[in-house]
C-alpha positions as a printed Julia matrix, in Angstrom:
76×3 Matrix{Float64}:
   0.02   0.0     0.01
   1.18   3.53   -0.73
   2.01   5.99    2.03
  -0.25   9.02    2.45
   2.33  11.22    0.72
   2.48   8.81   -2.24
  -1.29   8.74   -2.39
  -1.51  12.55   -2.39
   1.12  12.64   -5.14
  -1.13  10.36   -7.2
  -4.12  12.66   -6.64
  -2.1   15.74   -7.67
  -0.69  13.91  -10.71
  -4.26  13.3   -11.92
  -4.79  16.99  -11.99
  -1.55  17.65  -13.86
  -1.99  14.84  -16.4
  -5.16  16.14  -18.05
  -5.95  12.46  -18.88
  -9.33  10.76  -19.04
  -9.58   7.62  -16.95
 -11.87   4.86  -18.15
 -14.25   3.18  -15.74
 -13.88  -0.52  -15.04
 -16.73  -1.26  -17.45
 -15.46   1.21  -20.02
 -18.94   2.76  -20.18
 -17.85   6.02  -18.53
 -14.76   8.19  -18.25
 -13.52  10.52  -15.58
 -11.8   13.79  -16.52
 -11.3   17.43  -15.6
  -9.61  16.72  -12.29
  -8.97  19.78  -10.17
  -8.2   20.38   -6.54
  -9.58  23.19   -4.39
  -8.49  23.11   -0.79
  -9.11  19.56    0.47
 -11.63  18.69   -2.28
 -11.06  16.8    -5.51
 -13.44  17.79   -8.3
 -13.89  15.91  -11.54
 -16.43  15.02  -14.26
 -17.94  11.65  -14.94
 -18.67  11.47  -18.65
 -21.55   9.18  -19.59
 -23.74  10.59  -18.12
 -22.13  13.95  -17.53
 -22.06  14.66  -13.79
 -19.68  16.61  -11.63
 -18.35  14.94   -8.53
 -16.68  16.47   -5.48
 -14.89  14.29   -2.98
 -12.97  15.07    0.18
  -9.34  14.0    -0.27
  -9.04  12.89    3.35
 -12.08  10.61    2.96
 -10.53   9.13   -0.21
  -7.34   8.4     1.77
  -9.39   6.59    4.43
 -11.12   4.49    1.76
  -7.79   3.68    0.14
  -6.37   2.59    3.54
  -9.23   0.15    4.14
  -9.97  -1.02    0.54
  -6.56  -0.49   -1.09
  -8.47   0.63   -4.22
 -10.99   3.26   -5.13
 -13.82   2.67   -7.59
 -17.22   4.16   -8.25
 -18.97   1.68   -5.95
 -16.74   2.66   -3.05
 -16.96   6.38   -3.78
 -20.78   6.37   -3.95
 -20.82   5.26   -0.27
 -18.86   8.34    0.89
């Protein structure tokens, strides 16, 4: 498992990359990552929705699940 600093570096790298990330099913994509304070904002394409997640909550999920997917995030 990654350290908290490594995890945060991954989150910040998402913002810098400008890449779209495909969902597990390949029916949706995630893009437009940006960080404001302790919040990660991004778009889910297909259908188009904007998501906002607390980075600290994501870290807690990662610590217990060792992965993050839509099913896990929807429970936050």
